XYZ file of C-alpha atoms in Angstrom:
591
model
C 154.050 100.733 130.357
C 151.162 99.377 132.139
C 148.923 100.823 130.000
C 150.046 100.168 127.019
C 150.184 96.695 128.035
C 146.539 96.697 128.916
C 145.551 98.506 125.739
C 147.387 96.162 123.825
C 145.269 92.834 125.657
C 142.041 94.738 124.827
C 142.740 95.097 121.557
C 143.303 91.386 121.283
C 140.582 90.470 123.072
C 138.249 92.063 121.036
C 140.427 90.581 117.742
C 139.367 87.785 119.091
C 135.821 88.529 118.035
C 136.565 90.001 115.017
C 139.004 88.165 113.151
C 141.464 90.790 112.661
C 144.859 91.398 113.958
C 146.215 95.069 114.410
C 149.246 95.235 113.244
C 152.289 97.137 115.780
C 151.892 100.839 116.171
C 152.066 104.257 118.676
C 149.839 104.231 122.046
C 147.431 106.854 120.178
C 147.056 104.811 117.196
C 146.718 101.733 119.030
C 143.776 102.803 121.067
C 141.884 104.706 117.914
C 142.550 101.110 116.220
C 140.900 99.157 119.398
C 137.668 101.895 119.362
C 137.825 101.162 115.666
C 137.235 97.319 115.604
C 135.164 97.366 118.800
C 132.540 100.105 116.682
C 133.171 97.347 113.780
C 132.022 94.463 116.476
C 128.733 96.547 116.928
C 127.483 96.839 113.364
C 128.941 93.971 112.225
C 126.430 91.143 112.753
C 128.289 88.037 114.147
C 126.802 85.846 110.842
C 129.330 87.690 108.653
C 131.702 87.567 111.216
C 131.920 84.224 111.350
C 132.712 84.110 107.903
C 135.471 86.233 107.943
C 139.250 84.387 107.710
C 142.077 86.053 110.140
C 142.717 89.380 108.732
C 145.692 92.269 109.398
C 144.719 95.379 109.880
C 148.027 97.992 109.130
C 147.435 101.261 109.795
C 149.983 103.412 107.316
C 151.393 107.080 105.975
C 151.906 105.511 102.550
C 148.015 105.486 100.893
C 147.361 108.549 98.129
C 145.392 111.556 99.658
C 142.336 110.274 97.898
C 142.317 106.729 99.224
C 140.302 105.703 102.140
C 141.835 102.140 102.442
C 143.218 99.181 100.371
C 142.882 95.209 101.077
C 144.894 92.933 99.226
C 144.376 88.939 100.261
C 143.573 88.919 103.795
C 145.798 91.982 104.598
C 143.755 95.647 105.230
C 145.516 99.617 104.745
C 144.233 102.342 106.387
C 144.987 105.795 106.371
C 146.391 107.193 109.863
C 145.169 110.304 108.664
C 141.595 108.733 108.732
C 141.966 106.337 112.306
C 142.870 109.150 113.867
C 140.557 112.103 112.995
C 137.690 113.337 115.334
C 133.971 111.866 114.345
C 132.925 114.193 112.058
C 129.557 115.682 111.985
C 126.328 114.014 112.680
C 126.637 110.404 112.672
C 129.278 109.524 109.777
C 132.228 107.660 110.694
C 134.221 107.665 107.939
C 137.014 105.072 109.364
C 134.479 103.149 110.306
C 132.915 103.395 107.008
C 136.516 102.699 105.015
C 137.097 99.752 107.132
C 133.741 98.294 106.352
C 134.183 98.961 102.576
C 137.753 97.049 102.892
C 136.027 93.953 104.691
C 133.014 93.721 101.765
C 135.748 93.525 99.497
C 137.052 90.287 101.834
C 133.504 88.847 101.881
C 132.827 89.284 98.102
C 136.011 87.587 97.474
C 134.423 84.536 98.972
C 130.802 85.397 98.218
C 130.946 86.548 95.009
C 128.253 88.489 95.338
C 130.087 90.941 92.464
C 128.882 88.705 89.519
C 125.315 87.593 91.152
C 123.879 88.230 88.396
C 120.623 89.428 90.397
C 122.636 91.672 92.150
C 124.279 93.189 88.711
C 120.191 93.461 87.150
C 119.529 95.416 90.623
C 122.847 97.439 90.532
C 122.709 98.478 87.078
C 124.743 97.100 85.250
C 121.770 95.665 82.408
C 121.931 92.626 80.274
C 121.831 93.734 76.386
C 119.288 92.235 74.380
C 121.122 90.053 71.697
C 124.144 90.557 72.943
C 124.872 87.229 73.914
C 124.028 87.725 77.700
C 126.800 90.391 77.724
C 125.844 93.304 80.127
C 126.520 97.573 79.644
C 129.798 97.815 80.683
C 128.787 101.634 82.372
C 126.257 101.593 84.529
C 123.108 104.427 83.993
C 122.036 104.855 87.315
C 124.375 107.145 87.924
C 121.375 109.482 89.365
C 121.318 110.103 93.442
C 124.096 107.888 93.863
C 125.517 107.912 97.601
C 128.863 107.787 96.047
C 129.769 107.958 92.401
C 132.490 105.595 93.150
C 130.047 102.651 93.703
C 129.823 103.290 89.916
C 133.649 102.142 89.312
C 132.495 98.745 88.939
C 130.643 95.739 90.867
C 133.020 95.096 93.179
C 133.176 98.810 94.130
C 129.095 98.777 94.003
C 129.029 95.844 96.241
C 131.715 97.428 98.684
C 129.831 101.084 99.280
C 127.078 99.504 99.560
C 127.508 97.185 102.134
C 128.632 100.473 104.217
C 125.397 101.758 104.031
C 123.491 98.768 104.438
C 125.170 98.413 107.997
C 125.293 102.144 108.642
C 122.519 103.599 107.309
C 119.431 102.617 108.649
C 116.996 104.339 105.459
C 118.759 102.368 103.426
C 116.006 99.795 103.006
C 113.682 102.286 102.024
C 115.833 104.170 99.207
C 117.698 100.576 98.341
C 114.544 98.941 98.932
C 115.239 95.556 96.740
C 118.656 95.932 96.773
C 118.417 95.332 101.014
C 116.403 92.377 100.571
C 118.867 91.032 98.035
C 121.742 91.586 100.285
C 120.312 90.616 103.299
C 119.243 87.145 101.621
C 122.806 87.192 100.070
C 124.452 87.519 103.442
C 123.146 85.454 105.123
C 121.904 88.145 107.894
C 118.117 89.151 109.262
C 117.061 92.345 107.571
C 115.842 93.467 110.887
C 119.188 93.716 112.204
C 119.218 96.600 113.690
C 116.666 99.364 114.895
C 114.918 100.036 111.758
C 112.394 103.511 110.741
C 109.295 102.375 108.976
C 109.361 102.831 105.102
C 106.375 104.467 103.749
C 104.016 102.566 101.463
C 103.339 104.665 98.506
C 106.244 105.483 96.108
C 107.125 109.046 94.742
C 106.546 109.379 90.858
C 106.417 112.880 89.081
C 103.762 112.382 87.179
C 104.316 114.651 83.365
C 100.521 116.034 82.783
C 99.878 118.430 79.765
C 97.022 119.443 81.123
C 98.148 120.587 84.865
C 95.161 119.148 86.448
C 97.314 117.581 89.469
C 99.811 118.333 91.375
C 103.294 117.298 89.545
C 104.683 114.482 92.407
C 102.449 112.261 93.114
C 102.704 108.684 95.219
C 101.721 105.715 94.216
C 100.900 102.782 96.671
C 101.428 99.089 94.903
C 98.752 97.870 96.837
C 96.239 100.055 95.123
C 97.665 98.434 91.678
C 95.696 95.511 90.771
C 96.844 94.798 87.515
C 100.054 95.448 85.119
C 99.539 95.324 81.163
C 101.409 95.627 78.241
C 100.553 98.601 76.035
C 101.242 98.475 72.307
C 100.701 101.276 70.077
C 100.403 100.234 66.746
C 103.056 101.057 64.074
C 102.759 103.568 61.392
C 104.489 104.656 58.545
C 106.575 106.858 60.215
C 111.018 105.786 60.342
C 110.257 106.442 64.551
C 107.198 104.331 65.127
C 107.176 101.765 61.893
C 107.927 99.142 65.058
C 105.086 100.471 67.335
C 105.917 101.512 70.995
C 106.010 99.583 74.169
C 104.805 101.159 77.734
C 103.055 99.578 80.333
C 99.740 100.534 82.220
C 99.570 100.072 85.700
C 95.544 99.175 86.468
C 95.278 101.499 89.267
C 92.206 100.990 91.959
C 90.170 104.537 92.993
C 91.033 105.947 96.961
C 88.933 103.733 98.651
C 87.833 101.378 96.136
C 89.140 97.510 97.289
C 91.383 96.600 94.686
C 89.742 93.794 92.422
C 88.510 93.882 89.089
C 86.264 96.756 89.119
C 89.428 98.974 89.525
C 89.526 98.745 85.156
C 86.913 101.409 85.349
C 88.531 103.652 87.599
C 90.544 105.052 84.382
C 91.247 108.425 85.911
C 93.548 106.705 88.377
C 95.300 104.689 85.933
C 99.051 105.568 84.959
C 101.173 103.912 81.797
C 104.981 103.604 81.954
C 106.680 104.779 78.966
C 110.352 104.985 78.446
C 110.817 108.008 75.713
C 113.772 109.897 74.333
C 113.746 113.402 75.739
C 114.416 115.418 72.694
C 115.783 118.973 74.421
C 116.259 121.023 71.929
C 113.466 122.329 68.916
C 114.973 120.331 65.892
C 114.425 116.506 66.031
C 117.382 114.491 64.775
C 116.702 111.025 63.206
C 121.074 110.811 63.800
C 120.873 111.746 67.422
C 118.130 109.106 67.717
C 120.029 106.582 66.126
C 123.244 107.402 67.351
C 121.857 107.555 71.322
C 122.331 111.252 71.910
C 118.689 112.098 73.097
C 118.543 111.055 76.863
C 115.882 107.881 77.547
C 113.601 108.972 80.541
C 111.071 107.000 82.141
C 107.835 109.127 81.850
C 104.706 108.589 84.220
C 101.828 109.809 82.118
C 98.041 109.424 82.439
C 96.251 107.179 80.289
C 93.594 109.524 79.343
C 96.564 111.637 78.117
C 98.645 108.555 76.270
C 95.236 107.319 75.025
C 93.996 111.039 73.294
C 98.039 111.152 72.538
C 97.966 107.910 70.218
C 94.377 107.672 68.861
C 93.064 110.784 68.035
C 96.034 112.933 67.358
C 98.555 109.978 65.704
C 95.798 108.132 64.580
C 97.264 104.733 65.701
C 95.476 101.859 67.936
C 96.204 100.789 70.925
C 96.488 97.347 72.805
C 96.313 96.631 76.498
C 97.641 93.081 77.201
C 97.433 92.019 80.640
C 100.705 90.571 82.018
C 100.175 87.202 84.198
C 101.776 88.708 87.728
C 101.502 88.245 91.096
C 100.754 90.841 93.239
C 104.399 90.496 95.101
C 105.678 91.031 91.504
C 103.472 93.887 90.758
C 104.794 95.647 93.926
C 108.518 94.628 93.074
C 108.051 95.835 89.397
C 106.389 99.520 90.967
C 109.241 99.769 93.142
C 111.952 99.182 89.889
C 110.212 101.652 88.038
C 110.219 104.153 90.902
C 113.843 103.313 91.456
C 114.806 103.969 87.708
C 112.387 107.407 87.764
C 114.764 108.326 90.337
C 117.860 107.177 89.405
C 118.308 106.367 85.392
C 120.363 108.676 82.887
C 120.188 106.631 79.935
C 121.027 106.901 76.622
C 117.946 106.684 73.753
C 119.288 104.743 70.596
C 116.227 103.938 67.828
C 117.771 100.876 67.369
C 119.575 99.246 70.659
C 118.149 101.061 73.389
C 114.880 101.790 72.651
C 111.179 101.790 74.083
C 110.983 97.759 73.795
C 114.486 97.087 75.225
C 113.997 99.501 78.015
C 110.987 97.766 79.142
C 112.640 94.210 78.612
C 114.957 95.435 80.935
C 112.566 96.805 83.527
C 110.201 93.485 83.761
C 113.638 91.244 83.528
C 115.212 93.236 86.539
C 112.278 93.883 88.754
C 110.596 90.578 88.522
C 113.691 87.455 88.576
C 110.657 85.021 87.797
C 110.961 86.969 84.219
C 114.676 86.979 84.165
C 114.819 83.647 82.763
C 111.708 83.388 80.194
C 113.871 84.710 77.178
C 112.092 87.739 76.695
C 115.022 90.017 74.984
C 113.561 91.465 71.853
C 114.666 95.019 69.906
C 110.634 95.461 68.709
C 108.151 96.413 70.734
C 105.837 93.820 68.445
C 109.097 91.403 68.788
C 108.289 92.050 72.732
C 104.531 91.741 72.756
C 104.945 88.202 70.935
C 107.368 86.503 73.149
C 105.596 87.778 76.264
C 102.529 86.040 74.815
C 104.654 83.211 73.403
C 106.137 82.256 76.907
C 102.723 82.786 78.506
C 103.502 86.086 80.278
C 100.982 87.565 78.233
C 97.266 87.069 78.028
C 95.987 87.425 74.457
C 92.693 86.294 74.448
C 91.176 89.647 75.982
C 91.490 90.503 72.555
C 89.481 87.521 70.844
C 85.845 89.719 71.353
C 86.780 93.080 69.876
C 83.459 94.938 70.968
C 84.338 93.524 74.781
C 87.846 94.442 74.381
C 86.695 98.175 73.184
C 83.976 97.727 76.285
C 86.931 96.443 79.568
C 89.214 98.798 78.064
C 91.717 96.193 76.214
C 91.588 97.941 72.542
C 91.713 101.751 72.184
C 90.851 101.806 68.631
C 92.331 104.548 66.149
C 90.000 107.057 66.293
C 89.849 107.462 62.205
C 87.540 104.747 62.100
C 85.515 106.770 64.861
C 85.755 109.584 62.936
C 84.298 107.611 59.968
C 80.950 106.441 61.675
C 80.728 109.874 63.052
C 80.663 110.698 59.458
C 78.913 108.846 58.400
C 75.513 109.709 60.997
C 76.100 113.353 59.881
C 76.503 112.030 55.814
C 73.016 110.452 56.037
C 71.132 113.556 57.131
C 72.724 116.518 55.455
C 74.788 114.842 52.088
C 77.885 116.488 53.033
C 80.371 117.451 49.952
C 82.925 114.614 50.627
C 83.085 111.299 50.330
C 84.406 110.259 53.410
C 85.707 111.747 56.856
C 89.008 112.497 55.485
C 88.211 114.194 53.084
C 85.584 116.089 54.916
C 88.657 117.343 57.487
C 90.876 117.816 54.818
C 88.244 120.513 53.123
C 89.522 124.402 53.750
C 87.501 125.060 57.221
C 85.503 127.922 55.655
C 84.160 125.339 52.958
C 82.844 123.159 56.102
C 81.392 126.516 57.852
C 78.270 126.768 56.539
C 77.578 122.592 57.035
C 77.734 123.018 60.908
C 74.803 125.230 61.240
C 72.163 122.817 59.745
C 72.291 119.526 61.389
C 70.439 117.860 63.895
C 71.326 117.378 67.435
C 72.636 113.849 66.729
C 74.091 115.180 63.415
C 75.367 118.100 65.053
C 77.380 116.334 67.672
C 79.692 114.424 65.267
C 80.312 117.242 63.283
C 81.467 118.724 66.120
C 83.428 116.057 67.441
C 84.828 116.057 63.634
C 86.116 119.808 64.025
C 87.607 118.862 67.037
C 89.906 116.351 65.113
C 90.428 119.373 62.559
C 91.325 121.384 64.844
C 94.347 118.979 66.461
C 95.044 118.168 62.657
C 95.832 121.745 61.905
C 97.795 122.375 65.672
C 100.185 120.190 64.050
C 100.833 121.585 61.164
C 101.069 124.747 62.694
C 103.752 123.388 65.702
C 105.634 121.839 62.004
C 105.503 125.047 60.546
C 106.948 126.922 63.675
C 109.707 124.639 64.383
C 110.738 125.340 61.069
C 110.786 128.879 61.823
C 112.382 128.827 64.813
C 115.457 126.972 62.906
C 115.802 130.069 60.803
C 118.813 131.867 61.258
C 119.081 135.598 61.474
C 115.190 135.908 62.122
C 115.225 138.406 65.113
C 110.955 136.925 66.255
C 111.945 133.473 65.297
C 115.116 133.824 67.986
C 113.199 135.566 70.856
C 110.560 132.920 70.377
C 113.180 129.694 70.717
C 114.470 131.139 73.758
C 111.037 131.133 75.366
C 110.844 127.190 73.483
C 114.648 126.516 75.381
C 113.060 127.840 78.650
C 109.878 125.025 78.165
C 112.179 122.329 77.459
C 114.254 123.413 80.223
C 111.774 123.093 82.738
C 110.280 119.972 81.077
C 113.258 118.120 80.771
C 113.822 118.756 84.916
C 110.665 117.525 85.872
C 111.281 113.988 83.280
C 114.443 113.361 85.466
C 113.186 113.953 89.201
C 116.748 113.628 90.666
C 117.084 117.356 89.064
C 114.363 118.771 91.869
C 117.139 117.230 94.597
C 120.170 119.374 93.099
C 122.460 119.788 95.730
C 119.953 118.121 98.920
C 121.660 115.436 100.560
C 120.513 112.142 99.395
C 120.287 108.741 97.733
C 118.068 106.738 96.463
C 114.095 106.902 96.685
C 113.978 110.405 97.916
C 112.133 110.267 102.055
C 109.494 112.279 103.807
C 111.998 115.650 103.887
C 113.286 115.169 100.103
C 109.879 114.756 99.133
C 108.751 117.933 100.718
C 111.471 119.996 98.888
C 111.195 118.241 95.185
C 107.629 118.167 95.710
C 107.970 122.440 96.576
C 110.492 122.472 93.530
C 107.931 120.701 91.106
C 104.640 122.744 91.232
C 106.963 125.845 91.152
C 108.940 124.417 87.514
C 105.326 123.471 86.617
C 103.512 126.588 87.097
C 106.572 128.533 85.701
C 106.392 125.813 82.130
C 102.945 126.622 82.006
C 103.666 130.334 81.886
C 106.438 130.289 79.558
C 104.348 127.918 77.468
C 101.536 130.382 77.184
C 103.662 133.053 76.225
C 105.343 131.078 73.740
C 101.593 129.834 72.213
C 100.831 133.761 72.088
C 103.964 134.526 70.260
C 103.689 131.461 67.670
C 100.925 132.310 66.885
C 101.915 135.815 65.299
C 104.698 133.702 63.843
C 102.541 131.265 61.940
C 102.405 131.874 57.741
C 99.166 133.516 57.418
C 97.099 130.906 55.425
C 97.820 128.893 58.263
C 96.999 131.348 60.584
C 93.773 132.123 59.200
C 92.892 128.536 58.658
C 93.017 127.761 62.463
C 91.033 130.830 63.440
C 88.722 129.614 61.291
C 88.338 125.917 62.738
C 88.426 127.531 66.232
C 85.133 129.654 65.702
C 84.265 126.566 63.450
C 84.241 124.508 67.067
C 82.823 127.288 69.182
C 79.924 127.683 66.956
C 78.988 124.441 66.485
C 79.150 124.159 70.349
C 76.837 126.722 70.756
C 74.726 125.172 68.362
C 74.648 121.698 69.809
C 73.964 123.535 73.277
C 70.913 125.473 71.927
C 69.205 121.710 70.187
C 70.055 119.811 73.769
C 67.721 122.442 75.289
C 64.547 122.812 72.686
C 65.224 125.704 71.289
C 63.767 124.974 67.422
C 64.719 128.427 66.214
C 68.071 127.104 66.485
């Protein structure tokens, strides 16, 4: 009886603490209770103590199987089942855990930290653009979540979350923003307990046609000295009659001190692009429009967006720099490296496309933006308020030779391809009038023209083939996705498996959370995740590469003949002309 009595006092006095009352119970149950509150007295820094009312703690028989605890007013249920099982492996506590969940729900009550709207732009759960400030009522990132039910809703986000921003102590550096937000909301130092260092550079997987780097890369947003806006002009295609919003991230050399010099180290630089990822061989205009095609945030070169845009679709392109401060730089790197992680959204032409996705990116990783009015459906509609609200700095474009020159305006490269002409024109009176019509000859009609220029002459021709040569790659890649479509065509079948296989691996290594299948985890991925996705990546990439070379070698006996012939004509077209251009740049007159 003594005992009891004595458990019963230290129970109370540490109630006294925490402001919660056990309710009556067994000996056993009492004394899992009292180990319970006093592990709840340790992580529980006294600032949000202090803010709690008097609470009841009941432990009960009566929950479902699947619940880990209710709290209703000031009144808390939890499972006996849960009090009194053994701490289970490693260092979960999963009664501590449910009791913490049922005291955020106390604190939010009062806090209301469930509809800060900062908190719901961090969480997820995204304002609509002209929707009247309403916000998606599911929330996307739904990818390396540390439990889907934080997904439920924001009181349910707020709730799991504040477990494992007590308990977990990596949880500033896979929540990064969201610990800062919740520290600041809660009144509590972020240091407060024992805390691992966070590493500096971010984890991006970086999607390179040409595999000239290693797939995951990190990116420190110290070495990022400036963020722009990058328009590519609008054609007359239905897809891109609005342009296409990305952003490139200025990034300085290794080494280099980051400052304006760091425009030059264009190697380095990345751009930002939210795409649909189109996973099968037939494009849909009604899956785009209907938001069946998945929206990924790509990482991409800018060498490889800038050959992408001008010199394969023809279409110019305009860097804009964006008026941040380096705090908000970092804080917009570390959204988009949360979202590469973590977003599965939906791709919809018309309400969730390329310029809303980025609206939503600078309005949730930078709150200074969050109130300048920027929602807009157009990536032109985008590109004018930002420069409207003076986000955006224009005038780099006033001098369009020093734009061309700092790297502001990537012109389209037609009007390259025109001059280029135009030098070769004046020497040898080639049979066309301009340089589309000169790449639009048959290739064997422009055969014999290669062999007899100059060395200036003979460089733009060759830089001309080039183009023909990308020209007539994509009629070819039209001509075989019509192919593959064809049913009952025994090559055409063997040949879209290989295509399924590509897309496959492609579409893993556009949503990174794939490499981390079934590896414990949340979050921005740390030093041992890293290791394995990083493992997982070159291995998908070398085995895409593969697969895509068989599947070039096998289009290309699948490609009509005329068409067939045509580019093996163009390709000796460029590898003469090559030759040719090598043999002038050394002397040799016989040439």
């Amino acid at each position: 009886m003594l005992s009891i009595l004595a458990l019963l006092l230290a129970v109370q006095v540490h109630a006294a603490a925490l402001p919660i009352t056990p309710a009556p119970t067994d000996a056993a149950t009492h004394a899992a209770v009292g180990a319970l509150l006093e592990r709840a007295g340790d992580v529980l820094p006294s600032a949000l103590q202090a803010q709690l009312p008097p609470l009841r703690l009941e432990v009960v028989d009566t929950l479902p199987a699947h619940v880990q605890g209710r709290q209703h007013a000031h009144r808390i249920r939890l499972p006996r089942r849960l009090v009194l099982a053994p701490a289970a492996d490693g260092d979960a506590d999963p009664a501590l855990a449910a009791l913490l969940h049922e005291i955020a729900h106390v604190l939010d009550a009062r806090l209301r930290l469930s509809r800060d709207p900062r908190l719901l732009d961090l969480a997820g759960w995204q304002l609509r653009p002209r929707r009247f400030g309403l916000r998606n009522a599911d929330n996307p990132l739904r990818d390396r979540s540390p439990d889907p039910y934080e997904l439920h809703s924001p009181a349910e986000f707020v709730a799991v979350n504040f477990e494992h921003f007590l308990l977990d102590p990596d949880y500033r550096c896979r929540r990064p923003a969201l610990h800062r937000h919740l520290a600041m909301r809660l009144g509590v130092d972020s240091e407060h307990a024992p805390l691992r260092p966070c590493a500096d550079a971010l984890p991006f997987v970086t999607a390179s046609e040409h595999g000239d780097h290693p797939p995951l890369d990190a990116l420190d947003p110290a070495r990022v000295h400036a963020v722009e806006y990058l328009f590519a002009e609008p054609t007359h295609a239905p897809m891109s009659r609005w342009g296409h919003s990305m952003l490139r991230l200025v990034v300085c050399a290794p080494g280099r001190t980051p400052g304006p010099d760091c425009r030059f180290d264009l190697a380095h630089h990345r751009v930002l692009s939210f795409r649909a990822f189109v996973d099968d061989v037939q494009i849909s205009s009604w899956r785009g429009l209907t938001g069946h095609y998945p929206s990924r945030l790509f990482v991409l070169p800018l060498s490889q967006v800038v050959e992408e845009y001008t010199q394969v679709e023809l279409r110019g392109l305009r860097a804009v720099p964006l008026r941040l401060q380096q705090a908000e730089i970092a804080a917009l790197i570390e959204r988009a490296a949360q979202l590469h992680w973590n977003y599965d959204g939906r791709y919809s032409f018309l309400g969730n496309n390329c310029a809303t996705e980025t609206f939503k990116l600078l309005h949730d990783a930078v709150p200074r933006l969050a109130s300048a009015r920027l929602a807009a459906i157009t990536p032109s509609g985008l590109l004018r308020k930002l420069e409207h609200r003076g986000i955006a700095d224009a005038s780099v474009l006033a001098d369009t030779d020093k734009a061309i020159r700092h790297g502001h305006l990537f012109p389209a490269a037609d009007a390259h391809y025109q001059a280029l002409f135009d030098v070769a024109d004046g020497m040898l009176d080639l049979p066309a009038r301009d340089a589309r019509a000169w790449l639009a000859l048959e290739a064997g009609t422009r055969t014999p023209w290669l062999q007899r220029g100059d060395l200036r002459s003979t460089a733009a021709l060759l830089v001309l083939e080039e183009a023909a040569l990308r020209r007539a790659e994509l009629r070819a890649r039209d001509a075989l996705k019509h192919r593959l479509l064809r049913a009952g065509d025994a090559d055409a079948a063997a040949a879209r498996d290989l295509a399924e296989e590509v897309l496959a691996a492609e579409g893993v290594l556009v949503r990174p959370a794939m490499l981390l299948a079934r590896v414990p985890g949340y979050g921005l991925p740390q030093a041992e995740e890293l290791t394995v996705a990083g493992e997982r990546a070159a291995a998908l990439d070398s085995a895409r590469s593969e697969r895509s070379g068989d599947l070039h070698a096998r289009a290309q006996a699948m490609l009509p003949t005329a068409l067939a012939d045509e580019l093996a004509v163009i390709r000796a077209n460029v590898g003469g002309t090559a030759a040719r251009l090598r043999r002038l740049s050394t002397g040799d007159a016989a040439s």
